[in-house]
Short mmCIF file of C-alpha atoms in Angstrom, two decimals:
data_model
loop_
_atom_site.label_atom_id
_atom_site.label_comp_id
_atom_site.label_asym_id
_atom_site.label_seq_id
_atom_site.Cartn_x
_atom_site.Cartn_y
_atom_site.Cartn_z
CA MET E 1 16.00 -9.88 6.99
CA ALA E 2 12.79 -10.53 8.94
CA GLU E 3 9.78 -8.47 7.95
CA SER E 4 6.66 -7.56 9.88
CA SER E 5 3.65 -9.84 9.36
CA LEU E 6 1.37 -6.84 9.08
CA PRO E 7 1.24 -4.75 5.90
CA PRO E 8 2.53 -1.16 6.31
CA ALA E 9 -0.98 0.30 6.01
CA SER E 10 -2.26 -1.81 8.88
CA LEU E 11 0.66 -0.78 11.05
CA LEU E 12 0.00 2.84 10.18
CA LEU E 13 -3.65 2.60 11.08
CA ILE E 14 -2.97 0.75 14.33
CA LEU E 15 -0.69 3.60 15.40
CA LEU E 16 -3.34 6.12 14.41
CA PHE E 17 -5.94 4.10 16.29
CA ILE E 18 -3.87 4.18 19.49
CA PHE E 19 -3.24 7.90 19.10
CA PHE E 20 -6.86 8.80 18.52
CA SER E 21 -8.00 6.50 21.33
CA ASN E 22 -5.87 8.46 23.76
CA ALA E 23 -6.55 11.89 22.29
CA PHE E 24 -10.24 11.87 21.43
CA ASN E 25 -12.13 9.13 23.28
CA LEU E 26 -14.79 10.68 25.49
CA PRO E 27 -15.73 9.67 29.01
CA SER E 28 -18.82 7.47 29.03
CA ALA E 29 -20.83 10.21 30.79
CA MET E 30 -20.74 12.30 27.58
CA ASP E 31 -23.04 10.85 24.95
CA CYS E 32 -22.25 10.57 21.28
CA ASN E 33 -24.07 12.49 18.57
CA SER E 34 -27.54 10.94 18.18
CA SER E 35 -27.47 11.02 14.37
CA ASP E 36 -24.12 9.27 14.38
CA ARG E 37 -25.50 6.62 16.74
CA ASP E 38 -28.41 6.05 14.35
CA ALA E 39 -25.94 5.66 11.46
CA LEU E 40 -23.86 3.12 13.40
CA LEU E 41 -26.97 1.09 14.23
CA LYS E 42 -27.85 1.15 10.55
CA ILE E 43 -24.34 -0.08 9.73
CA LYS E 44 -24.82 -2.94 12.19
CA GLU E 45 -28.16 -3.80 10.59
CA GLN E 46 -26.71 -3.71 7.06
CA PHE E 47 -23.94 -6.05 8.20
CA GLY E 48 -26.66 -8.49 9.34
CA ASN E 49 -26.35 -7.77 13.09
CA PRO E 50 -23.17 -9.80 13.64
CA PRO E 51 -22.53 -10.96 17.22
CA GLU E 52 -19.20 -9.11 17.28
CA LEU E 53 -21.22 -5.86 17.40
CA SER E 54 -23.46 -6.94 20.28
CA SER E 55 -22.42 -3.90 22.32
CA TRP E 56 -23.92 -1.59 19.70
CA LEU E 57 -27.28 -0.97 21.37
CA PRO E 58 -29.91 1.79 21.00
CA ALA E 59 -30.25 4.42 23.72
CA THR E 60 -26.66 3.89 24.87
CA ASN E 61 -23.54 5.98 24.46
CA CYS E 62 -21.92 4.85 21.21
CA CYS E 63 -18.62 6.45 22.26
CA ALA E 64 -18.39 3.74 24.94
CA TRP E 65 -19.56 0.76 22.87
CA ASP E 66 -16.16 -0.80 22.22
CA ASN E 67 -12.67 0.03 21.00
CA SER E 68 -13.72 -0.07 17.34
CA ILE E 69 -15.36 3.36 17.74
CA ILE E 70 -13.54 6.63 18.35
CA CYS E 71 -15.35 9.87 19.09
CA SER E 72 -14.12 13.44 18.71
CA GLU E 73 -14.46 15.95 21.50
CA THR E 74 -17.78 17.07 20.02
CA GLY E 75 -19.25 13.54 20.20
CA HIS E 76 -19.05 12.85 16.48
CA ILE E 77 -17.73 9.53 15.24
CA TYR E 78 -14.17 9.96 14.08
CA LEU E 79 -13.04 6.38 13.39
CA VAL E 80 -14.72 3.03 12.80
CA ALA E 81 -12.23 0.13 12.71
CA LEU E 82 -13.72 -3.35 12.33
CA PHE E 83 -11.71 -6.58 12.17
CA ARG E 84 -12.63 -10.16 11.33
CA LEU E 85 -16.41 -9.77 11.38
CA ASN E 86 -18.20 -12.97 10.38
CA VAL E 87 -20.49 -11.32 7.84
CA THR E 88 -21.83 -12.01 4.36
CA ALA E 89 -22.86 -8.57 3.17
CA PRO E 90 -21.81 -5.60 1.04
CA ILE E 91 -20.11 -2.58 2.58
CA PRO E 92 -22.89 -0.72 4.41
CA SER E 93 -23.99 2.45 2.64
CA ALA E 94 -24.78 3.96 6.07
CA TYR E 95 -21.10 4.85 6.47
CA GLY E 96 -21.97 7.87 4.34
CA ASP E 97 -24.21 9.15 7.16
CA LEU E 98 -21.23 9.80 9.47
CA PRO E 99 -20.30 13.31 8.30
CA MET E 100 -17.15 13.72 10.42
CA LEU E 101 -15.73 10.26 9.77
CA GLN E 102 -12.00 10.29 9.05
CA THR E 103 -11.01 6.62 9.20
CA ILE E 104 -12.72 3.47 7.90
CA GLN E 105 -11.05 0.11 8.45
CA LEU E 106 -12.53 -3.20 7.27
CA ASP E 107 -9.93 -5.89 7.82
CA THR E 108 -10.03 -9.64 7.12
CA MET E 109 -13.68 -10.09 6.20
CA PRO E 110 -13.84 -12.70 3.43
CA GLY E 111 -17.63 -12.48 3.33
CA LEU E 112 -17.64 -8.75 2.58
CA TYR E 113 -18.51 -8.27 -1.09
CA GLY E 114 -19.74 -5.82 -3.69
CA PRO E 115 -18.58 -2.36 -4.77
CA ILE E 116 -17.52 0.61 -2.70
CA PRO E 117 -20.84 2.37 -1.99
CA SER E 118 -21.56 5.71 -3.65
CA SER E 119 -22.42 7.15 -0.22
CA PHE E 120 -18.65 7.40 0.43
CA ALA E 121 -18.73 10.48 -1.83
CA LYS E 122 -20.34 12.34 1.10
CA LEU E 123 -17.35 11.70 3.39
CA SER E 124 -15.49 14.93 2.75
CA HIS E 125 -13.37 14.45 5.90
CA LEU E 126 -12.31 10.86 5.12
CA GLU E 127 -8.51 10.58 5.36
CA PHE E 128 -7.84 6.84 5.79
CA LEU E 129 -9.67 4.09 3.90
CA ASP E 130 -8.36 0.62 4.70
CA ILE E 131 -10.02 -2.50 3.23
CA ILE E 132 -8.00 -5.72 3.50
CA GLY E 133 -8.84 -9.35 2.75
CA THR E 134 -12.37 -9.11 1.35
CA GLN E 135 -14.41 -9.90 -1.76
CA VAL E 136 -14.97 -6.18 -2.44
CA SER E 137 -15.17 -5.87 -6.21
CA GLY E 138 -15.83 -3.54 -9.12
CA PRO E 139 -13.82 -0.50 -10.18
CA ILE E 140 -12.13 2.07 -7.99
CA PRO E 141 -14.77 4.81 -8.09
CA ASP E 142 -14.05 8.35 -9.26
CA PHE E 143 -16.11 9.73 -6.38
CA LEU E 144 -13.29 8.90 -3.95
CA ALA E 145 -11.70 12.11 -5.29
CA LYS E 146 -14.39 13.98 -3.30
CA THR E 147 -12.90 12.78 -0.02
CA ASN E 148 -9.76 14.00 1.73
CA LEU E 149 -7.78 10.76 1.52
CA SER E 150 -4.14 10.72 2.51
CA ALA E 151 -3.94 6.90 2.66
CA LEU E 152 -5.88 4.53 0.40
CA THR E 153 -5.49 0.81 1.03
CA ILE E 154 -7.67 -1.78 -0.69
CA THR E 155 -5.69 -5.03 -0.81
CA ASN E 156 -6.25 -8.74 -1.36
CA SER E 157 -9.72 -8.12 -2.74
CA LYS E 158 -11.43 -8.31 -6.15
CA LEU E 159 -11.08 -4.82 -7.65
CA THR E 160 -11.15 -4.68 -11.45
CA GLY E 161 -10.78 -2.02 -14.13
CA SER E 162 -8.18 0.71 -14.26
CA ILE E 163 -6.80 3.03 -11.59
CA PRO E 164 -8.68 6.31 -12.16
CA GLN E 165 -6.68 9.42 -12.96
CA SER E 166 -9.13 11.31 -10.73
CA LEU E 167 -7.22 10.05 -7.66
CA SER E 168 -4.44 12.47 -8.58
CA ARG E 169 -6.79 15.28 -7.46
CA LEU E 170 -6.43 14.08 -3.87
CA SER E 171 -3.83 16.64 -2.90
CA ASN E 172 -3.00 14.92 0.42
CA LEU E 173 -2.70 11.37 -0.93
CA ARG E 174 0.74 10.06 -0.08
CA TYR E 175 0.08 6.37 0.60
CA ILE E 176 -1.63 4.08 -1.92
CA ASP E 177 -1.71 0.29 -1.67
CA LEU E 178 -3.93 -1.55 -4.15
CA SER E 179 -1.97 -4.80 -4.16
CA GLY E 180 -3.54 -8.19 -4.66
CA ASN E 181 -6.43 -7.23 -6.93
CA MET E 182 -7.22 -7.63 -10.64
CA LEU E 183 -6.57 -4.07 -11.77
CA SER E 184 -5.58 -3.52 -15.39
CA GLY E 185 -4.48 -0.68 -17.66
CA SER E 186 -1.63 1.75 -17.04
CA ILE E 187 -0.42 3.49 -13.90
CA PRO E 188 -1.71 7.08 -13.84
CA PRO E 189 0.87 9.82 -13.27
CA GLY E 190 0.72 12.14 -10.29
CA LEU E 191 -1.06 9.91 -7.77
CA LEU E 192 1.19 10.86 -4.84
CA HIS E 193 1.73 14.19 -3.11
CA GLY E 194 3.58 15.54 -0.09
CA SER E 195 6.35 13.81 1.82
CA PHE E 196 7.06 10.16 2.69
CA GLN E 197 5.20 8.62 -0.26
CA PHE E 198 4.33 4.96 -0.87
CA LEU E 199 3.25 3.48 -4.24
CA ILE E 200 2.25 -0.18 -3.81
CA LEU E 201 0.42 -1.76 -6.75
CA SER E 202 1.82 -5.29 -6.75
CA ASN E 203 -0.01 -8.44 -7.81
CA ASN E 204 -2.30 -6.91 -10.40
CA ARG E 205 -2.51 -6.93 -14.22
CA LEU E 206 -1.10 -3.49 -14.92
CA THR E 207 0.53 -2.80 -18.28
CA GLY E 208 2.48 -0.02 -20.01
CA GLN E 209 5.39 2.01 -18.72
CA ILE E 210 5.95 3.52 -15.28
CA PRO E 211 5.25 7.28 -15.53
CA GLU E 212 8.45 9.29 -15.26
CA ASP E 213 6.96 11.81 -12.85
CA TYR E 214 7.56 9.24 -10.09
CA THR E 215 11.24 10.13 -10.33
CA TYR E 216 10.37 13.27 -8.38
CA GLY E 217 9.05 13.69 -4.87
CA ASP E 218 9.81 12.13 -1.51
CA ILE E 219 9.04 8.50 -2.38
CA ASP E 220 10.01 5.93 0.25
CA THR E 221 8.57 2.74 -1.33
CA VAL E 222 7.81 1.61 -4.87
CA ASP E 223 6.37 -1.91 -5.15
CA LEU E 224 5.03 -2.70 -8.62
CA SER E 225 5.94 -6.38 -8.62
CA ARG E 226 3.97 -9.10 -10.40
CA ASN E 227 2.39 -7.04 -13.13
CA GLN E 228 3.03 -6.82 -16.88
CA LEU E 229 4.89 -3.51 -16.98
CA THR E 230 7.30 -2.68 -19.80
CA GLY E 231 9.88 -0.03 -20.62
CA ASP E 232 12.94 1.36 -18.89
CA PRO E 233 12.41 2.17 -15.17
CA SER E 234 15.99 3.29 -14.51
CA PHE E 235 14.85 6.89 -13.97
CA LEU E 236 13.69 5.67 -10.54
CA PHE E 237 17.28 4.91 -9.53
CA ASP E 238 19.55 7.67 -8.34
CA ILE E 239 21.92 7.78 -5.40
CA THR E 240 20.29 10.94 -4.01
CA LYS E 241 16.72 9.58 -3.91
CA PRO E 242 15.22 8.81 -0.47
CA MET E 243 13.79 5.39 -1.44
CA THR E 244 14.24 2.50 0.98
CA LYS E 245 12.33 -0.19 -0.98
CA ILE E 246 12.09 -0.88 -4.71
CA ASP E 247 10.38 -4.05 -5.92
CA LEU E 248 9.87 -4.31 -9.68
CA SER E 249 10.12 -8.10 -9.91
CA TRP E 250 8.06 -10.28 -12.24
CA ASN E 251 7.47 -7.73 -15.00
CA GLU E 252 8.73 -7.21 -18.56
CA LEU E 253 11.09 -4.32 -17.78
CA ALA E 254 14.34 -3.82 -19.69
CA PHE E 255 17.40 -1.59 -19.12
CA ASP E 256 21.18 -1.73 -18.86
CA MET E 257 22.22 -1.90 -15.20
CA THR E 258 25.94 -1.34 -15.77
CA LYS E 259 26.18 2.35 -14.85
CA VAL E 260 23.06 2.70 -12.69
CA ARG E 261 23.63 4.29 -9.28
CA PHE E 262 21.02 3.01 -6.88
CA PRO E 263 19.61 5.06 -3.97
CA TYR E 264 22.01 4.97 -1.05
CA HIS E 265 19.27 4.42 1.57
CA LEU E 266 17.82 1.29 -0.06
CA THR E 267 17.29 -1.68 2.23
CA TYR E 268 15.22 -3.77 -0.23
CA LEU E 269 15.85 -4.19 -3.96
CA ASP E 270 14.16 -6.86 -6.09
CA LEU E 271 14.51 -6.68 -9.88
CA SER E 272 14.19 -10.41 -10.55
CA HIS E 273 12.24 -11.93 -13.44
CA ASN E 274 12.68 -9.10 -15.96
CA HIS E 275 14.87 -8.45 -19.02
CA ILE E 276 17.70 -6.47 -17.43
CA LYS E 277 21.03 -6.59 -19.28
CA GLY E 278 24.58 -5.35 -18.78
CA ARG E 279 26.65 -5.88 -15.64
CA VAL E 280 25.64 -5.82 -11.99
CA SER E 281 26.02 -2.19 -10.91
CA LYS E 282 29.14 -1.42 -8.87
CA SER E 283 27.14 1.10 -6.84
CA LEU E 284 25.55 -1.84 -4.98
CA LYS E 285 28.82 -2.41 -3.12
CA ASP E 286 28.06 0.65 -0.97
CA ILE E 287 24.41 -0.16 -0.17
CA ASN E 288 23.49 -2.28 2.84
CA LEU E 289 20.59 -4.28 1.41
CA GLY E 290 18.64 -6.63 3.65
CA HIS E 291 16.99 -8.10 0.55
CA PHE E 292 18.57 -8.20 -2.91
CA ASN E 293 17.55 -10.18 -5.99
CA VAL E 294 18.43 -9.78 -9.67
CA SER E 295 17.86 -13.42 -10.67
CA TYR E 296 16.16 -14.44 -13.92
CA ASN E 297 17.46 -11.59 -16.09
CA ASP E 298 20.01 -11.17 -18.92
CA LEU E 299 22.92 -9.88 -16.83
CA CYS E 300 26.49 -10.81 -17.76
CA GLY E 301 30.05 -10.30 -16.52
CA GLU E 302 31.80 -10.51 -13.18
CA ILE E 303 29.81 -9.70 -10.05
CA PRO E 304 31.35 -6.77 -8.14
CA ALA E 305 33.18 -7.89 -5.00
CA GLY E 306 33.73 -6.37 -1.59
CA ARG E 307 31.89 -4.41 1.07
CA PHE E 308 28.17 -5.22 1.27
CA MET E 309 28.25 -7.62 -1.69
CA ILE E 310 29.48 -10.37 0.63
CA TYR E 311 26.00 -10.65 2.16
CA HIS E 312 24.28 -11.72 -1.10
CA GLY E 313 24.14 -15.44 -1.84
CA ALA E 314 23.95 -17.24 -5.15
CA ASP E 315 20.14 -17.17 -5.13
CA SER E 316 20.34 -13.43 -5.71
CA TYR E 317 21.97 -13.98 -9.13
CA VAL E 318 20.85 -17.32 -10.58
CA HIS E 319 19.42 -17.74 -14.09
CA ASN E 320 21.18 -14.85 -15.79
CA LYS E 321 22.90 -14.83 -19.15
CA CYS E 322 26.55 -15.14 -18.08
CA LEU E 323 27.20 -13.82 -14.57
CA CYS E 324 30.27 -15.15 -12.81
CA GLY E 325 32.39 -14.55 -9.74
CA THR E 326 31.58 -14.87 -6.03
CA PRO E 327 29.10 -16.23 -4.97
CA LEU E 328 28.73 -17.90 -8.41
CA PRO E 329 31.51 -19.98 -10.04
CA PRO E 330 34.69 -18.08 -10.97
CA CYS E 331 34.90 -16.24 -14.26
CA LYS E 332 36.80 -17.99 -17.04
CA LYS E 333 39.98 -16.18 -18.05
#
């Protein structure tokens, strides 16, 4: 099944950007807050005055500079979304001087480096932090718990250290994507709150077991692929759960799949490259999966036939202990 080329967080923020552009952008006759304008000019300076920000000029209305800036009805900067700036610089500390800022997006800036600045602790209204495709490094700071984040995305960067338990204090956090970093240690419990939750921590160096409290709540997506996780994750699987995507591939997980009943609404299930044993669950016959893979495990026995199983090719099952039956060779009697 074809997938979008943009990560879910980027899609989410683009929709938010369009909404806020229509709802909060001021006419050019109304000037922006002067302190906010000074902070934006400082951000431009700390970026090294890139040509992409040439419209950011003193003594002009920053609400009308370009589409990367969104103002609230009071003239305060509400959103700063910057894409593909040709910069070699750390994240500007001057972001912390925008007191009403709710969204920061820094997307596809391979020259952006260094840690998340401590000035972000002052952003008590910050709801969306989106950093994608950078050299941003260091640990995830505890001071992010002083914000009001509901979506935290720092992907394809250079983060190290563990995921701080302090993030669980963000009572509105329902979307976290830290994929494509070098994070280590265990997954803290209780990171997600509210409805429609996403836990995406793939392509890191995480170890230990998946906390069982993630069996509760309104979780749509769990992607913990390409880590070093161990233990039995089968508590995540239940026919009544609202999950649509589960990717636990390329770990060291082990459980017996025989009697597992997978969530009915799943459209994506990848459990490949683990130590799963038993038979392929019969519950999968009733689930219309666009992506399904249990290859490279220790499964055995005849593959269930009928209904939605006909859509899964041999690649979904290869390199198991002794699976047989369509689409693999017939079982020996």
